[in-house]
mmCIF file with all atom_site columns, C-alpha atoms in Angstrom:
data_model
loop_
_atom_site.group_PDB
_atom_site.id
_atom_site.type_symbol
_atom_site.label_atom_id
_atom_site.label_alt_id
_atom_site.label_comp_id
_atom_site.label_asym_id
_atom_site.label_entity_id
_atom_site.label_seq_id
_atom_site.pdbx_PDB_ins_code
_atom_site.Cartn_x
_atom_site.Cartn_y
_atom_site.Cartn_z
_atom_site.occupancy
_atom_site.B_iso_or_equiv
_atom_site.pdbx_formal_charge
_atom_site.auth_seq_id
_atom_site.auth_comp_id
_atom_site.auth_asym_id
_atom_site.auth_atom_id
_atom_site.pdbx_PDB_model_num
ATOM 1   C CA . MET A 1 1   ? 11.570  -13.688 3.438   1.00 0.00 ? 4   MET A CA 1
ATOM 2   C CA . VAL A 1 2   ? 9.791   -12.461 6.564   1.00 0.00 ? 5   VAL A CA 1
ATOM 3   C CA . ILE A 1 3   ? 6.474   -10.582 6.369   1.00 0.00 ? 6   ILE A CA 1
ATOM 4   C CA . THR A 1 4   ? 5.435   -8.550  9.429   1.00 0.00 ? 7   THR A CA 1
ATOM 5   C CA . LEU A 1 5   ? 3.422   -5.538  10.478  1.00 0.00 ? 8   LEU A CA 1
ATOM 6   C CA . ALA A 1 6   ? 5.548   -2.414  10.527  1.00 0.00 ? 9   ALA A CA 1
ATOM 7   C CA . ASP A 1 7   ? 5.903   -0.261  13.605  1.00 0.00 ? 10  ASP A CA 1
ATOM 8   C CA . ARG A 1 8   ? 7.529   3.042   14.495  1.00 0.00 ? 11  ARG A CA 1
ATOM 9   C CA . ASN A 1 9   ? 10.906  1.350   14.983  1.00 0.00 ? 12  ASN A CA 1
ATOM 10  C CA . CYS A 1 10  ? 11.294  0.812   11.248  1.00 0.00 ? 13  CYS A CA 1
ATOM 11  C CA . VAL A 1 11  ? 10.264  4.290   10.023  1.00 0.00 ? 14  VAL A CA 1
ATOM 12  C CA . GLN A 1 12  ? 13.721  5.261   8.818   1.00 0.00 ? 15  GLN A CA 1
ATOM 13  C CA . GLU A 1 13  ? 14.258  2.101   6.778   1.00 0.00 ? 16  GLU A CA 1
ATOM 14  C CA . LEU A 1 14  ? 10.664  2.153   5.530   1.00 0.00 ? 17  LEU A CA 1
ATOM 15  C CA . ALA A 1 15  ? 11.031  5.825   4.551   1.00 0.00 ? 18  ALA A CA 1
ATOM 16  C CA . ASN A 1 16  ? 13.852  4.944   2.162   1.00 0.00 ? 19  ASN A CA 1
ATOM 17  C CA . LEU A 1 17  ? 11.665  2.376   0.423   1.00 0.00 ? 20  LEU A CA 1
ATOM 18  C CA . PHE A 1 18  ? 8.593   4.640   0.485   1.00 0.00 ? 21  PHE A CA 1
ATOM 19  C CA . ASN A 1 19  ? 10.657  7.429   -1.084  1.00 0.00 ? 22  ASN A CA 1
ATOM 20  C CA . LYS A 1 20  ? 11.557  5.076   -3.968  1.00 0.00 ? 23  LYS A CA 1
ATOM 21  C CA . TYR A 1 21  ? 7.855   4.283   -4.336  1.00 0.00 ? 24  TYR A CA 1
ATOM 22  C CA . ARG A 1 22  ? 7.010   7.970   -4.689  1.00 0.00 ? 25  ARG A CA 1
ATOM 23  C CA . ILE A 1 23  ? 9.815   8.462   -7.215  1.00 0.00 ? 26  ILE A CA 1
ATOM 24  C CA . PHE A 1 24  ? 8.375   5.530   -9.207  1.00 0.00 ? 27  PHE A CA 1
ATOM 25  C CA . TYR A 1 25  ? 5.174   7.591   -9.518  1.00 0.00 ? 28  TYR A CA 1
ATOM 26  C CA . GLY A 1 26  ? 7.013   10.706  -10.654 1.00 0.00 ? 29  GLY A CA 1
ATOM 27  C CA . GLU A 1 27  ? 7.365   12.550  -7.355  1.00 0.00 ? 30  GLU A CA 1
ATOM 28  C CA . GLU A 1 28  ? 10.527  14.315  -6.269  1.00 0.00 ? 31  GLU A CA 1
ATOM 29  C CA . THR A 1 29  ? 12.648  12.725  -3.582  1.00 0.00 ? 32  THR A CA 1
ATOM 30  C CA . ASN A 1 30  ? 11.834  14.126  -0.132  1.00 0.00 ? 33  ASN A CA 1
ATOM 31  C CA . LEU A 1 31  ? 13.027  11.769  2.571   1.00 0.00 ? 34  LEU A CA 1
ATOM 32  C CA . LYS A 1 32  ? 12.374  14.214  5.418   1.00 0.00 ? 35  LYS A CA 1
ATOM 33  C CA . GLU A 1 33  ? 8.707   14.660  4.452   1.00 0.00 ? 36  GLU A CA 1
ATOM 34  C CA . VAL A 1 34  ? 8.301   10.926  3.849   1.00 0.00 ? 37  VAL A CA 1
ATOM 35  C CA . GLU A 1 35  ? 9.527   10.228  7.386   1.00 0.00 ? 38  GLU A CA 1
ATOM 36  C CA . LYS A 1 36  ? 7.083   12.810  8.763   1.00 0.00 ? 39  LYS A CA 1
ATOM 37  C CA . PHE A 1 37  ? 4.264   11.272  6.731   1.00 0.00 ? 40  PHE A CA 1
ATOM 38  C CA . LEU A 1 38  ? 5.006   7.769   8.014   1.00 0.00 ? 41  LEU A CA 1
ATOM 39  C CA . GLU A 1 39  ? 5.456   8.944   11.609  1.00 0.00 ? 42  GLU A CA 1
ATOM 40  C CA . SER A 1 40  ? 2.057   10.584  11.361  1.00 0.00 ? 43  SER A CA 1
ATOM 41  C CA . ARG A 1 41  ? 0.431   7.360   10.124  1.00 0.00 ? 44  ARG A CA 1
ATOM 42  C CA . PHE A 1 42  ? 1.772   5.522   13.169  1.00 0.00 ? 45  PHE A CA 1
ATOM 43  C CA . LYS A 1 43  ? 1.005   8.330   15.615  1.00 0.00 ? 46  LYS A CA 1
ATOM 44  C CA . ASN A 1 44  ? -2.582  8.724   14.389  1.00 0.00 ? 47  ASN A CA 1
ATOM 45  C CA . ASP A 1 45  ? -3.088  5.013   13.817  1.00 0.00 ? 48  ASP A CA 1
ATOM 46  C CA . ASP A 1 46  ? -4.584  5.796   10.386  1.00 0.00 ? 49  ASP A CA 1
ATOM 47  C CA . SER A 1 47  ? -3.095  2.946   8.400   1.00 0.00 ? 50  SER A CA 1
ATOM 48  C CA . VAL A 1 48  ? -1.509  -0.457  8.626   1.00 0.00 ? 51  VAL A CA 1
ATOM 49  C CA . LEU A 1 49  ? 1.835   -1.083  6.967   1.00 0.00 ? 52  LEU A CA 1
ATOM 50  C CA . ILE A 1 50  ? 2.919   -4.605  6.164   1.00 0.00 ? 53  ILE A CA 1
ATOM 51  C CA . ILE A 1 51  ? 6.576   -5.063  5.287   1.00 0.00 ? 54  ILE A CA 1
ATOM 52  C CA . ALA A 1 52  ? 8.665   -7.766  3.679   1.00 0.00 ? 55  ALA A CA 1
ATOM 53  C CA . ARG A 1 53  ? 12.330  -8.204  4.402   1.00 0.00 ? 56  ARG A CA 1
ATOM 54  C CA . ASP A 1 54  ? 15.030  -10.579 3.403   1.00 0.00 ? 57  ASP A CA 1
ATOM 55  C CA . LYS A 1 55  ? 18.021  -11.314 5.632   1.00 0.00 ? 58  LYS A CA 1
ATOM 56  C CA . THR A 1 56  ? 19.622  -7.928  5.090   1.00 0.00 ? 59  THR A CA 1
ATOM 57  C CA . LYS A 1 57  ? 16.985  -5.317  4.235   1.00 0.00 ? 60  LYS A CA 1
ATOM 58  C CA . MET A 1 58  ? 13.394  -4.336  3.683   1.00 0.00 ? 61  MET A CA 1
ATOM 59  C CA . SER A 1 59  ? 12.252  -5.438  0.250   1.00 0.00 ? 62  SER A CA 1
ATOM 60  C CA . GLY A 1 60  ? 8.660   -4.222  -0.058  1.00 0.00 ? 63  GLY A CA 1
ATOM 61  C CA . PHE A 1 61  ? 5.549   -2.935  1.665   1.00 0.00 ? 64  PHE A CA 1
ATOM 62  C CA . ILE A 1 62  ? 1.788   -2.635  1.502   1.00 0.00 ? 65  ILE A CA 1
ATOM 63  C CA . GLN A 1 63  ? -0.157  0.181   3.125   1.00 0.00 ? 66  GLN A CA 1
ATOM 64  C CA . LEU A 1 64  ? -3.792  -0.422  4.059   1.00 0.00 ? 67  LEU A CA 1
ATOM 65  C CA . TYR A 1 65  ? -6.274  2.273   5.038   1.00 0.00 ? 68  TYR A CA 1
ATOM 66  C CA . PRO A 1 66  ? -9.456  1.425   6.932   1.00 0.00 ? 69  PRO A CA 1
ATOM 67  C CA . SER A 1 67  ? -12.883 2.176   5.548   1.00 0.00 ? 70  SER A CA 1
ATOM 68  C CA . PHE A 1 68  ? -16.368 0.695   5.821   1.00 0.00 ? 71  PHE A CA 1
ATOM 69  C CA . SER A 1 69  ? -19.025 -0.736  3.560   1.00 0.00 ? 72  SER A CA 1
ATOM 70  C CA . SER A 1 70  ? -22.312 0.904   4.490   1.00 0.00 ? 73  SER A CA 1
ATOM 71  C CA . VAL A 1 71  ? -24.272 -1.676  2.508   1.00 0.00 ? 74  VAL A CA 1
ATOM 72  C CA . GLY A 1 72  ? -22.324 -4.628  3.939   1.00 0.00 ? 75  GLY A CA 1
ATOM 73  C CA . MET A 1 73  ? -22.063 -2.968  7.375   1.00 0.00 ? 76  MET A CA 1
ATOM 74  C CA . GLN A 1 74  ? -18.477 -4.182  7.779   1.00 0.00 ? 77  GLN A CA 1
ATOM 75  C CA . ARG A 1 75  ? -14.936 -2.894  7.603   1.00 0.00 ? 78  ARG A CA 1
ATOM 76  C CA . ILE A 1 76  ? -13.117 -2.871  4.312   1.00 0.00 ? 79  ILE A CA 1
ATOM 77  C CA . TRP A 1 77  ? -9.418  -2.231  3.814   1.00 0.00 ? 80  TRP A CA 1
ATOM 78  C CA . ILE A 1 78  ? -8.213  -0.004  1.010   1.00 0.00 ? 81  ILE A CA 1
ATOM 79  C CA . LEU A 1 79  ? -4.961  -1.386  -0.326  1.00 0.00 ? 82  LEU A CA 1
ATOM 80  C CA . ASN A 1 80  ? -3.568  2.000   -1.259  1.00 0.00 ? 83  ASN A CA 1
ATOM 81  C CA . ASP A 1 81  ? 0.133   1.294   -1.717  1.00 0.00 ? 84  ASP A CA 1
ATOM 82  C CA . LEU A 1 82  ? 2.158   -1.702  -2.809  1.00 0.00 ? 85  LEU A CA 1
ATOM 83  C CA . TYR A 1 83  ? 5.821   -1.428  -3.662  1.00 0.00 ? 86  TYR A CA 1
ATOM 84  C CA . VAL A 1 84  ? 8.666   -3.894  -4.100  1.00 0.00 ? 87  VAL A CA 1
ATOM 85  C CA . ASP A 1 85  ? 12.230  -2.649  -4.440  1.00 0.00 ? 88  ASP A CA 1
ATOM 86  C CA . VAL A 1 86  ? 13.642  -3.269  -7.921  1.00 0.00 ? 89  VAL A CA 1
ATOM 87  C CA . GLU A 1 87  ? 16.225  -5.832  -6.803  1.00 0.00 ? 90  GLU A CA 1
ATOM 88  C CA . PHE A 1 88  ? 13.498  -7.986  -5.206  1.00 0.00 ? 91  PHE A CA 1
ATOM 89  C CA . ARG A 1 89  ? 10.970  -8.026  -8.040  1.00 0.00 ? 92  ARG A CA 1
ATOM 90  C CA . ARG A 1 90  ? 9.952   -11.355 -9.586  1.00 0.00 ? 93  ARG A CA 1
ATOM 91  C CA . LYS A 1 91  ? 10.781  -13.091 -6.291  1.00 0.00 ? 94  LYS A CA 1
ATOM 92  C CA . LYS A 1 92  ? 7.194   -13.426 -5.001  1.00 0.00 ? 95  LYS A CA 1
ATOM 93  C CA . VAL A 1 93  ? 7.540   -10.491 -2.579  1.00 0.00 ? 96  VAL A CA 1
ATOM 94  C CA . ALA A 1 94  ? 4.380   -8.782  -3.872  1.00 0.00 ? 97  ALA A CA 1
ATOM 95  C CA . SER A 1 95  ? 2.304   -11.964 -3.830  1.00 0.00 ? 98  SER A CA 1
ATOM 96  C CA . ASN A 1 96  ? 3.474   -12.762 -0.276  1.00 0.00 ? 99  ASN A CA 1
ATOM 97  C CA . LEU A 1 97  ? 2.604   -9.225  0.837   1.00 0.00 ? 100 LEU A CA 1
ATOM 98  C CA . LEU A 1 98  ? -0.833  -9.520  -0.762  1.00 0.00 ? 101 LEU A CA 1
ATOM 99  C CA . LYS A 1 99  ? -1.455  -12.870 0.941   1.00 0.00 ? 102 LYS A CA 1
ATOM 100 C CA . GLU A 1 100 ? -0.483  -11.336 4.283   1.00 0.00 ? 103 GLU A CA 1
ATOM 101 C CA . ALA A 1 101 ? -2.849  -8.417  3.645   1.00 0.00 ? 104 ALA A CA 1
ATOM 102 C CA . GLU A 1 102 ? -5.620  -10.944 2.999   1.00 0.00 ? 105 GLU A CA 1
ATOM 103 C CA . LYS A 1 103 ? -4.857  -12.732 6.294   1.00 0.00 ? 106 LYS A CA 1
ATOM 104 C CA . PHE A 1 104 ? -4.872  -9.386  8.106   1.00 0.00 ? 107 PHE A CA 1
ATOM 105 C CA . ALA A 1 105 ? -8.231  -8.462  6.549   1.00 0.00 ? 108 ALA A CA 1
ATOM 106 C CA . GLN A 1 106 ? -9.703  -11.825 7.573   1.00 0.00 ? 109 GLN A CA 1
ATOM 107 C CA . LYS A 1 107 ? -8.331  -11.462 11.104  1.00 0.00 ? 110 LYS A CA 1
ATOM 108 C CA . THR A 1 108 ? -9.912  -8.014  11.455  1.00 0.00 ? 111 THR A CA 1
ATOM 109 C CA . GLY A 1 109 ? -13.306 -9.217  10.207  1.00 0.00 ? 112 GLY A CA 1
ATOM 110 C CA . ALA A 1 110 ? -13.192 -7.222  6.979   1.00 0.00 ? 113 ALA A CA 1
ATOM 111 C CA . LEU A 1 111 ? -15.682 -7.747  4.190   1.00 0.00 ? 114 LEU A CA 1
ATOM 112 C CA . ARG A 1 112 ? -13.081 -7.211  1.477   1.00 0.00 ? 115 ARG A CA 1
ATOM 113 C CA . LEU A 1 113 ? -9.854  -5.630  0.311   1.00 0.00 ? 116 LEU A CA 1
ATOM 114 C CA . GLU A 1 114 ? -10.130 -2.978  -2.401  1.00 0.00 ? 117 GLU A CA 1
ATOM 115 C CA . LEU A 1 115 ? -7.438  -1.571  -4.627  1.00 0.00 ? 118 LEU A CA 1
ATOM 116 C CA . ALA A 1 116 ? -6.929  0.406   -7.794  1.00 0.00 ? 119 ALA A CA 1
ATOM 117 C CA . THR A 1 117 ? -4.058  0.307   -10.226 1.00 0.00 ? 120 THR A CA 1
ATOM 118 C CA . GLN A 1 118 ? -3.076  2.207   -13.307 1.00 0.00 ? 121 GLN A CA 1
ATOM 119 C CA . THR A 1 119 ? -4.741  0.955   -16.485 1.00 0.00 ? 122 THR A CA 1
ATOM 120 C CA . THR A 1 120 ? -1.286  0.572   -18.051 1.00 0.00 ? 123 THR A CA 1
ATOM 121 C CA . ASN A 1 121 ? 0.167   -1.506  -15.200 1.00 0.00 ? 124 ASN A CA 1
ATOM 122 C CA . THR A 1 122 ? -0.538  -4.915  -16.709 1.00 0.00 ? 125 THR A CA 1
ATOM 123 C CA . ALA A 1 123 ? 2.060   -6.673  -14.544 1.00 0.00 ? 126 ALA A CA 1
ATOM 124 C CA . ALA A 1 124 ? 0.166   -5.621  -11.406 1.00 0.00 ? 127 ALA A CA 1
ATOM 125 C CA . GLN A 1 125 ? -3.189  -6.466  -12.980 1.00 0.00 ? 128 GLN A CA 1
ATOM 126 C CA . ASN A 1 126 ? -1.959  -9.956  -13.875 1.00 0.00 ? 129 ASN A CA 1
ATOM 127 C CA . LEU A 1 127 ? -0.674  -10.483 -10.342 1.00 0.00 ? 130 LEU A CA 1
ATOM 128 C CA . TYR A 1 128 ? -3.934  -9.338  -8.723  1.00 0.00 ? 131 TYR A CA 1
ATOM 129 C CA . GLU A 1 129 ? -6.050  -11.494 -11.007 1.00 0.00 ? 132 GLU A CA 1
ATOM 130 C CA . SER A 1 130 ? -3.787  -14.528 -10.432 1.00 0.00 ? 133 SER A CA 1
ATOM 131 C CA . LEU A 1 131 ? -4.475  -14.199 -6.703  1.00 0.00 ? 134 LEU A CA 1
ATOM 132 C CA . GLY A 1 132 ? -8.253  -13.983 -7.121  1.00 0.00 ? 135 GLY A CA 1
ATOM 133 C CA . TYR A 1 133 ? -8.813  -10.234 -7.243  1.00 0.00 ? 136 TYR A CA 1
ATOM 134 C CA . ILE A 1 134 ? -11.755 -9.392  -9.473  1.00 0.00 ? 137 ILE A CA 1
ATOM 135 C CA . LYS A 1 135 ? -11.781 -6.409  -11.816 1.00 0.00 ? 138 LYS A CA 1
ATOM 136 C CA . ASN A 1 136 ? -14.887 -4.436  -10.949 1.00 0.00 ? 139 ASN A CA 1
ATOM 137 C CA . LYS A 1 137 ? -17.148 -4.080  -13.958 1.00 0.00 ? 140 LYS A CA 1
ATOM 138 C CA . ASP A 1 138 ? -20.061 -2.530  -12.064 1.00 0.00 ? 141 ASP A CA 1
ATOM 139 C CA . PHE A 1 139 ? -18.458 0.681   -10.817 1.00 0.00 ? 142 PHE A CA 1
ATOM 140 C CA . PHE A 1 140 ? -16.311 3.441   -12.236 1.00 0.00 ? 143 PHE A CA 1
ATOM 141 C CA . HIS A 1 141 ? -13.880 5.104   -9.847  1.00 0.00 ? 144 HIS A CA 1
ATOM 142 C CA . TYR A 1 142 ? -13.710 8.883   -10.009 1.00 0.00 ? 145 TYR A CA 1
ATOM 143 C CA . SER A 1 143 ? -11.515 11.363  -8.208  1.00 0.00 ? 146 SER A CA 1
ATOM 144 C CA . PHE A 1 144 ? -12.028 15.055  -7.587  1.00 0.00 ? 147 PHE A CA 1
ATOM 145 C CA . PRO A 1 145 ? -8.858  17.096  -7.079  1.00 0.00 ? 148 PRO A CA 1
ATOM 146 C CA . ILE A 1 146 ? -9.140  19.491  -4.147  1.00 0.00 ? 149 ILE A CA 1
ATOM 147 C CA . LYS A 1 147 ? -7.237  22.732  -4.595  1.00 0.00 ? 150 LYS A CA 1
ATOM 148 C CA . SER A 1 148 ? -5.461  23.842  -1.469  1.00 0.00 ? 151 SER A CA 1
ATOM 149 C CA . ALA A 1 149 ? -6.315  27.230  -0.017  1.00 0.00 ? 152 ALA A CA 1
ATOM 150 C CA . SER A 1 150 ? -2.752  28.373  -0.720  1.00 0.00 ? 153 SER A CA 1
ATOM 151 C CA . SER A 1 151 ? -3.107  27.703  -4.460  1.00 0.00 ? 154 SER A CA 1
ATOM 152 C CA . ASN A 1 152 ? -6.114  30.017  -4.901  1.00 0.00 ? 155 ASN A CA 1
#
């Protein structure tokens, strides 16, 4: 298994995997829009994508978004997306991706990595906790859905 930072040259292959990720979360397949989304991330330099591959194909990815801790006055990385293709699960792909994300965060002088996962995703929770991630008991995370102008 090889873990590397993704670049524009792998958008097409990454889009196939990213599309599966979206389907996993109940979204419709839309490869064309996924490719546009990923191209935009690279063009605007808004995220970092770390990919895992075996000898023949891409097996998983993590997407990190930059943010900052005002209190800590340092960068933090939001680990927004983690996906491993079904045929590569239980082969340490996710843990290797997470370890690489940690190295990347250290290299960029980050204060911490942050992530959220579904309350029902106990497999992910167990993995995160086994690698030293701490479930935050001091803060609740809220989200506020923004209605688009076209839906009014």
